[in-house]
mmCIF file of C-alpha atoms and ligand atoms in Angstrom:
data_model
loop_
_atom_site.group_PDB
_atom_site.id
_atom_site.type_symbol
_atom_site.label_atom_id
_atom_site.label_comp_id
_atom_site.label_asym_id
_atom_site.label_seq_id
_atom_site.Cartn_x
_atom_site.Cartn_y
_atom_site.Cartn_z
ATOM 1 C CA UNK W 1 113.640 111.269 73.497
ATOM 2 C CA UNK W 2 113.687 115.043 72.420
ATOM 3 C CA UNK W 3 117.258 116.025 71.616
ATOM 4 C CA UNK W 4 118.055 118.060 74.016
ATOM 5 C CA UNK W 5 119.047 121.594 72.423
ATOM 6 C CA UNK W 6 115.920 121.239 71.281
ATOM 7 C CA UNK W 7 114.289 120.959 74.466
ATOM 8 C CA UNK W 8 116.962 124.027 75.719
ATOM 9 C CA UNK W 9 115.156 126.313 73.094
ATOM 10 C CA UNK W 10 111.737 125.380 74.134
ATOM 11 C CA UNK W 11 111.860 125.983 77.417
ATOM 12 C CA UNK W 12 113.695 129.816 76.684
ATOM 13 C CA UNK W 13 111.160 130.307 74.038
ATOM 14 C CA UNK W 14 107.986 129.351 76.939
ATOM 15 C CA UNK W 15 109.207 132.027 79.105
ATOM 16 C CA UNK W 16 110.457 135.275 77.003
ATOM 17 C CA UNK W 17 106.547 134.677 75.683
ATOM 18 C CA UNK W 18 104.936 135.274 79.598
ATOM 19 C CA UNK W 19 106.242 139.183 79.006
ATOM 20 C CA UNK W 20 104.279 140.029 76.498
ATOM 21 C CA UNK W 21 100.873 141.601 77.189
ATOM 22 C CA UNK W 22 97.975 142.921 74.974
ATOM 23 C CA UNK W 23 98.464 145.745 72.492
ATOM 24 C CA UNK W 24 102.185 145.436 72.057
ATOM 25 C CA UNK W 25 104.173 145.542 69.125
ATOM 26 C CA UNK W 26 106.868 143.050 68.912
ATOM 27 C CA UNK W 27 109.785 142.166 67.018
ATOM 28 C CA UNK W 28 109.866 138.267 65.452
ATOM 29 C CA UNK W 29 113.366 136.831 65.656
ATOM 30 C CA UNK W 30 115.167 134.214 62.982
ATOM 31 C CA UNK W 31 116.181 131.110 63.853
ATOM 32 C CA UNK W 32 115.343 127.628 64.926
ATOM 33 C CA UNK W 33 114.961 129.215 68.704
ATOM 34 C CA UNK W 34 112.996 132.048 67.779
ATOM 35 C CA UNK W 35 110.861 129.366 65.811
ATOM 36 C CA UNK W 36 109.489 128.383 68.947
ATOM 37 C CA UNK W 37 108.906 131.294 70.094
ATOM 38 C CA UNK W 38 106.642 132.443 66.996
ATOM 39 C CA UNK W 39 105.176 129.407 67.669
ATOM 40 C CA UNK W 40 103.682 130.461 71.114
ATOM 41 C CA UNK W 41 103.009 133.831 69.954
ATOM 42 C CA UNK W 42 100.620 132.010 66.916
ATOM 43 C CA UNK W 43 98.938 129.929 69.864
ATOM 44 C CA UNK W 44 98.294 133.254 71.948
ATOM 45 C CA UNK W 45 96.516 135.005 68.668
ATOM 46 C CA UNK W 46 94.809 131.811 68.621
ATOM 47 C CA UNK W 47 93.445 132.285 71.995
ATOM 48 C CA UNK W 48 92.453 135.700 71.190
ATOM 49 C CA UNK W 49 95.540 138.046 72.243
ATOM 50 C CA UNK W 50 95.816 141.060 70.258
ATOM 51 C CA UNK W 51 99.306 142.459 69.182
ATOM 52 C CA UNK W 52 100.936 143.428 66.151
ATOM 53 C CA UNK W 53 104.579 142.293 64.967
ATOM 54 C CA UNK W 54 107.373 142.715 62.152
ATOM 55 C CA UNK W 55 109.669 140.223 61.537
ATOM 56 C CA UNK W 56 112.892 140.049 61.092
ATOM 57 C CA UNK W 57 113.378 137.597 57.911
ATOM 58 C CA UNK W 58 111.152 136.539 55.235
ATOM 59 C CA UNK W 59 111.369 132.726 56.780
ATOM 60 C CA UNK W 60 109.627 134.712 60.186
ATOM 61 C CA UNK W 61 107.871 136.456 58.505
ATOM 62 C CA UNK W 62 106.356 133.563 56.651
ATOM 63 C CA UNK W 63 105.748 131.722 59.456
ATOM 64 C CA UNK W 64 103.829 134.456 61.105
ATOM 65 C CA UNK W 65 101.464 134.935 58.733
ATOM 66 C CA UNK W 66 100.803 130.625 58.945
ATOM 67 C CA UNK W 67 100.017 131.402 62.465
ATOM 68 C CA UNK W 68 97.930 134.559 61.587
ATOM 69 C CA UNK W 69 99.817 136.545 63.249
ATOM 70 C CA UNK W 70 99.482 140.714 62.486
ATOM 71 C CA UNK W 71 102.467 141.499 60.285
ATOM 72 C CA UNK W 72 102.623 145.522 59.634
ATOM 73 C CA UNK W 73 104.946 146.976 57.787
ATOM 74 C CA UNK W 74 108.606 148.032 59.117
ATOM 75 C CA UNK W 75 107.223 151.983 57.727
ATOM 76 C CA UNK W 76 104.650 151.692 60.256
ATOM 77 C CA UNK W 77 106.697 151.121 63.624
ATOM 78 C CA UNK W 78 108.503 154.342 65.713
ATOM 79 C CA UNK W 79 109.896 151.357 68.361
ATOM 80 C CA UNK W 80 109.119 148.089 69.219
ATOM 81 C CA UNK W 81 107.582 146.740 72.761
ATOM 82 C CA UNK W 82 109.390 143.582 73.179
ATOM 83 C CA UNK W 83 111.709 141.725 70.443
ATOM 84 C CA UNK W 84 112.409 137.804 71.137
ATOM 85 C CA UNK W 85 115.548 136.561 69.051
ATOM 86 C CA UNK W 86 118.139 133.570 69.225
ATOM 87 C CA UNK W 87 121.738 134.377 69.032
ATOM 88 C CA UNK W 88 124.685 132.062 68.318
ATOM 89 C CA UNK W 89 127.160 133.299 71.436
ATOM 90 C CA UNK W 90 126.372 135.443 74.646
ATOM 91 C CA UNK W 91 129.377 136.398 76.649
ATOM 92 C CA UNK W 92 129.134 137.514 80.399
ATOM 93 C CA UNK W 93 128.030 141.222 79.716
ATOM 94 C CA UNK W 94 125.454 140.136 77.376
ATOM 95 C CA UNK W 95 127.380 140.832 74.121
ATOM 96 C CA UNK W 96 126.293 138.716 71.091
ATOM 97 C CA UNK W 97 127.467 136.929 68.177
ATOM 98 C CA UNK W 98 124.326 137.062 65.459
ATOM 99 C CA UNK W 99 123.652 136.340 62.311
ATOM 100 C CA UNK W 100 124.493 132.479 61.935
ATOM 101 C CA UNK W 101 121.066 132.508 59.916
ATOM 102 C CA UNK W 102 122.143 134.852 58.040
ATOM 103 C CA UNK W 103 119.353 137.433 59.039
ATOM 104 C CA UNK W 104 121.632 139.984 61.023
ATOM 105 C CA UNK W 105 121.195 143.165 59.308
ATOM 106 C CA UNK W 106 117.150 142.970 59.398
ATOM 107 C CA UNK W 107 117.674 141.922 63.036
ATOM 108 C CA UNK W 108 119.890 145.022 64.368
ATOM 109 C CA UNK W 109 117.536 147.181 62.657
ATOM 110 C CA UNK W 110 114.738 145.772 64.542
ATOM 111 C CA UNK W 111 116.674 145.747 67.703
ATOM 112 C CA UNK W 112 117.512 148.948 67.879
ATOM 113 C CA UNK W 113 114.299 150.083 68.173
ATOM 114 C CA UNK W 114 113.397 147.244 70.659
ATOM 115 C CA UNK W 115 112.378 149.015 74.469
ATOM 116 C CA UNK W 116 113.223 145.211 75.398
ATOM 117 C CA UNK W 117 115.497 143.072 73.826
ATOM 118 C CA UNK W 118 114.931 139.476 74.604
ATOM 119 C CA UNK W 119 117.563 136.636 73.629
ATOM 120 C CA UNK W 120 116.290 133.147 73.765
ATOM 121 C CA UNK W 121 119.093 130.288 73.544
ATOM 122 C CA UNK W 122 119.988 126.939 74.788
ATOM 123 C CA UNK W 123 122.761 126.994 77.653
ATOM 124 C CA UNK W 124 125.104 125.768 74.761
ATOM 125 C CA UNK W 125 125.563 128.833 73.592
ATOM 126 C CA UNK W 126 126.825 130.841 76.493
ATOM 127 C CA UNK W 127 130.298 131.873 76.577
ATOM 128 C CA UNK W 128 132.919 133.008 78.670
ATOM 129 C CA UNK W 129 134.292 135.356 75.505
ATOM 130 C CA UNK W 130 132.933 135.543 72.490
ATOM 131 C CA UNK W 131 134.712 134.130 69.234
ATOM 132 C CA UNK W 132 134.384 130.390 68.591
ATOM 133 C CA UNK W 133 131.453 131.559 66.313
ATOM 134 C CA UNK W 134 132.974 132.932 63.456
ATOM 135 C CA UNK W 135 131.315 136.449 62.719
ATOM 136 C CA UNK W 136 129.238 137.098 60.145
ATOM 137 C CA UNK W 137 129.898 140.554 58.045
ATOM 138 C CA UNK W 138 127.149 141.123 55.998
ATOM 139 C CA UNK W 139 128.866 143.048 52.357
ATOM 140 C CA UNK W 140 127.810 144.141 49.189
ATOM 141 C CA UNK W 141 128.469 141.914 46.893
ATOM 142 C CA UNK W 142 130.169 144.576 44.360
ATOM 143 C CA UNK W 143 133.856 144.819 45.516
ATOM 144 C CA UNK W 144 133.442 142.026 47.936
ATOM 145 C CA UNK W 145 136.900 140.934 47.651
ATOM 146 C CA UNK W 146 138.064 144.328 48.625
ATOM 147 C CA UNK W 147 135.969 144.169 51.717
ATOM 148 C CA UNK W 148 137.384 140.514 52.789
ATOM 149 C CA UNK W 149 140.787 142.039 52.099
ATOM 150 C CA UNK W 150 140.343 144.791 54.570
ATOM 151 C CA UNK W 151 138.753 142.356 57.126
ATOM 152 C CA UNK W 152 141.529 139.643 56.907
ATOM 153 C CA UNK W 153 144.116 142.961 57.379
ATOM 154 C CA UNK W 154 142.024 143.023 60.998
ATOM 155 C CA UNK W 155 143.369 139.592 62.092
ATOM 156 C CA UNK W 156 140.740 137.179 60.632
ATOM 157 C CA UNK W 157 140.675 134.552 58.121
ATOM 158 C CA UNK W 158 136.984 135.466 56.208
ATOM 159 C CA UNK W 159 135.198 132.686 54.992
ATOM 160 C CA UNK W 160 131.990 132.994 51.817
ATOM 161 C CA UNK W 161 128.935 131.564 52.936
ATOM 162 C CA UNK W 162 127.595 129.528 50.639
ATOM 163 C CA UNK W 163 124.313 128.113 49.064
ATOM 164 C CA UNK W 164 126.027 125.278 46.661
ATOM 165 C CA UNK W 165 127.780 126.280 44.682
ATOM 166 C CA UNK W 166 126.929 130.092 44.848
ATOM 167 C CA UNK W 167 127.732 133.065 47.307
ATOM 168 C CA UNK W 168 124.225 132.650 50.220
ATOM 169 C CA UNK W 169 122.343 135.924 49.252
ATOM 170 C CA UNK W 170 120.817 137.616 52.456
ATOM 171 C CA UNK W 171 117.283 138.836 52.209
ATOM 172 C CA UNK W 172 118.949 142.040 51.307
ATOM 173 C CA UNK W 173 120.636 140.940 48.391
ATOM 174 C CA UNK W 174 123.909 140.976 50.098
ATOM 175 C CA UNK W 175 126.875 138.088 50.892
ATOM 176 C CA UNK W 176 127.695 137.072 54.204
ATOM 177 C CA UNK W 177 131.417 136.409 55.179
ATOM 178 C CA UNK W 178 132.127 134.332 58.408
ATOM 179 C CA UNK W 179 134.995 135.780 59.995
ATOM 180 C CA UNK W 180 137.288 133.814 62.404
ATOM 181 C CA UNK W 181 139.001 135.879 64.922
ATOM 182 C CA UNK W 182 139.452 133.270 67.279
ATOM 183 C CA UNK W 183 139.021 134.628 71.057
ATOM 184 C CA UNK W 184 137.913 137.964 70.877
ATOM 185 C CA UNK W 185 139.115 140.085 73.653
ATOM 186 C CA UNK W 186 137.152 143.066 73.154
ATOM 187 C CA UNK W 187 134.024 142.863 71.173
ATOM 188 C CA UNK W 188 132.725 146.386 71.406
ATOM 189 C CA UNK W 189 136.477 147.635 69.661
ATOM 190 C CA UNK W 190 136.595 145.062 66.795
ATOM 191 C CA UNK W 191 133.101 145.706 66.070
ATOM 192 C CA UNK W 192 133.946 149.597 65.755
ATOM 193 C CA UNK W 193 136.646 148.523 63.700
ATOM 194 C CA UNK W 194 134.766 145.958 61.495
ATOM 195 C CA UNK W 195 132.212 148.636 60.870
ATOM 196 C CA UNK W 196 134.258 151.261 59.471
ATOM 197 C CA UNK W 197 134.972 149.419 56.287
ATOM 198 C CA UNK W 198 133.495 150.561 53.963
ATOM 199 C CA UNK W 199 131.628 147.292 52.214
ATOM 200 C CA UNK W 200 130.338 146.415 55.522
ATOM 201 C CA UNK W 201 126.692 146.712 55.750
ATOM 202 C CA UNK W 202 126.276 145.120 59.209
ATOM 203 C CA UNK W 203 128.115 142.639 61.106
ATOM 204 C CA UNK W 204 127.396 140.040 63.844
ATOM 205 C CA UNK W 205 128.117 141.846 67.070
ATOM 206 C CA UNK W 206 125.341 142.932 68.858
ATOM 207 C CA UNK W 207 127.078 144.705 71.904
ATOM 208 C CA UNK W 208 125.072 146.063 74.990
ATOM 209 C CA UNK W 209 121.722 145.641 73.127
ATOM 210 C CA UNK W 210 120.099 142.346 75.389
ATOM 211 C CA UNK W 211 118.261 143.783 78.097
ATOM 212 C CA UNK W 212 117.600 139.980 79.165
ATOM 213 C CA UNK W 213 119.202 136.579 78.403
ATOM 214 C CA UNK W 214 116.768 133.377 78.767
ATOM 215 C CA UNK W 215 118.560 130.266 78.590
ATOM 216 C CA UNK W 216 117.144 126.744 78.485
ATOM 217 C CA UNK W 217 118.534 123.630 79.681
ATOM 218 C CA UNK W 218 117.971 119.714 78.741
ATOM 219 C CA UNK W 219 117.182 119.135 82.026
ATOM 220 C CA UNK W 220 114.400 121.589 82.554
ATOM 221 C CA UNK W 221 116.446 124.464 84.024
ATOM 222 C CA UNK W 222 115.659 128.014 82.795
ATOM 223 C CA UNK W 223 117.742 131.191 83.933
ATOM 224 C CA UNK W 224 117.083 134.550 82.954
ATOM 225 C CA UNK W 225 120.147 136.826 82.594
ATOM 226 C CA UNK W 226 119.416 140.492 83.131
ATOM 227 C CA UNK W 227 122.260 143.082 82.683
ATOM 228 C CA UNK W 228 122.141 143.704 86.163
ATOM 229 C CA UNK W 229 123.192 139.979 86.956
ATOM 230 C CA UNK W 230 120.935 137.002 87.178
ATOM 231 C CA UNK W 231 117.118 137.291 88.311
HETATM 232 C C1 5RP J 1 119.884 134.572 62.594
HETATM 233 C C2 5RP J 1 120.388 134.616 63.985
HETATM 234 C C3 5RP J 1 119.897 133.567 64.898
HETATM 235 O O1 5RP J 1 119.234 134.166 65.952
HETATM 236 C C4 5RP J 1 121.085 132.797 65.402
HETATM 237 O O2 5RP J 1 121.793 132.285 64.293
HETATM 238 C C5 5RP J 1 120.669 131.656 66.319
HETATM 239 O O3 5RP J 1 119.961 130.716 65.585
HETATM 240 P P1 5RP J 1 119.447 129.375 66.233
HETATM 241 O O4 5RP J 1 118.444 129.759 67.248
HETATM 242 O O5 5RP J 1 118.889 128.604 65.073
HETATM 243 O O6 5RP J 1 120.651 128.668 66.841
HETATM 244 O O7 5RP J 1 121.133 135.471 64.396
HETATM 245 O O8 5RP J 1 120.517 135.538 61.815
#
């Protein structure tokens, strides 16, 4: 039997593809949900669909170009049509928690030029508030102690990510600490807060940028979250 997140991410992934059309430029997500979406984007080029894309990690990016699909360069794109990405918690008002892949810096850039910001995830991962997922903070690695210092000081306990025995290196060059805040109250303050340190280069929250959630269940059950409630 397919395990059942699995499934969950499938499904999401089948429908955020039916909005895109011919001649769009999309963003490619990270993650094993955005995976599957990539992967029905490669079978549309297959079947002759013409669009363009950049992607949002070199693993995307990678797989893309398997699937021949048109990679341009992040230079070349004023906005985006459509972006499809995963997300590791979605609260009620459509506030993330990113970056569990560790891709979240290339991924707010590309979302903030998205028209329409698609989040694909199995039901698992909606929340009532946002915080079981520790955050990532994306830092430069010089002073990075300095940087965890000023984050604990916000009420977390920050946490390297690791590859072995050595600090996980973004695509940017750049560590990644995983914050635990516990219940966060409100999102769009601590991410203000979070930001301001200097050190920072990006962190996890991704607050009012979904213009739809799709979420797939085991069972076969898909709902699509707008921000003006469920359609
Ligand atoms: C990568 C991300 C991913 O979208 C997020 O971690 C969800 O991943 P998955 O779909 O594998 O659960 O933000 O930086």
């Amino acid at each position: 039997m397919e395990n059942p997140a699995i499934k969950g991410k499938k499904l999401a992934a089948g429908k955020a593809i039916e909005y895109i059309r011919a001649g769009m430029t999309l963003g490619l997500g990270t993650g094993s949900t955005a995976y599957w979406a990539i992967q029905g984007i490669g079978d549309m080029v297959k079947e002759g669909l013409s669009i363009k894309a950049v992607a949002t990690s070199l693993q995307s990016e990678a797989l893309a170009r398997e699937l021949n699909i048109p990679i341009i360069p992040f230079s070349a794109v004023d906005h985006l049509d459509i972006t499809i990405d995963g997300a590791d918690e979605v609260d009620k008002e459509l506030n993330l928690i990113k970056g569990g892949g560790g891709a979240l810096l290339r991924e707010k850039i590309v979302a903030a030029v998205t028209k329409f910001y698609i989040i694909i995830v199995d039901e698992s991962k909606l929340v009532d508030k946002l915080g079981k997922f520790p955050l990532p903070v994306e830092v430069a690695p010089f002073a990075w102690e300095l940087t965890e210092r000023k984050l604990a000081a916000l009420g977390c306990t920050p946490k390297m990510r690791m590859a072995g025995d050595q600090p996980y290196l973004t695509d940017n060059n750049h560590y990644i600490l995983d914050c635990s805040f516990g219940t966060i109250h409100d999102p769009a303050l601590l991410h203000r807060q979070v930001s301001d340190i200097t050190g920072v280069m990006e962190d996890g929250f991704f607050i009012g940028m979904a213009d739809v959630i799709i979420s797939g269940a085991p069972g076969g059950e898909v709902k699509v979250i707008s921000k003006n409630g469920k359609v």
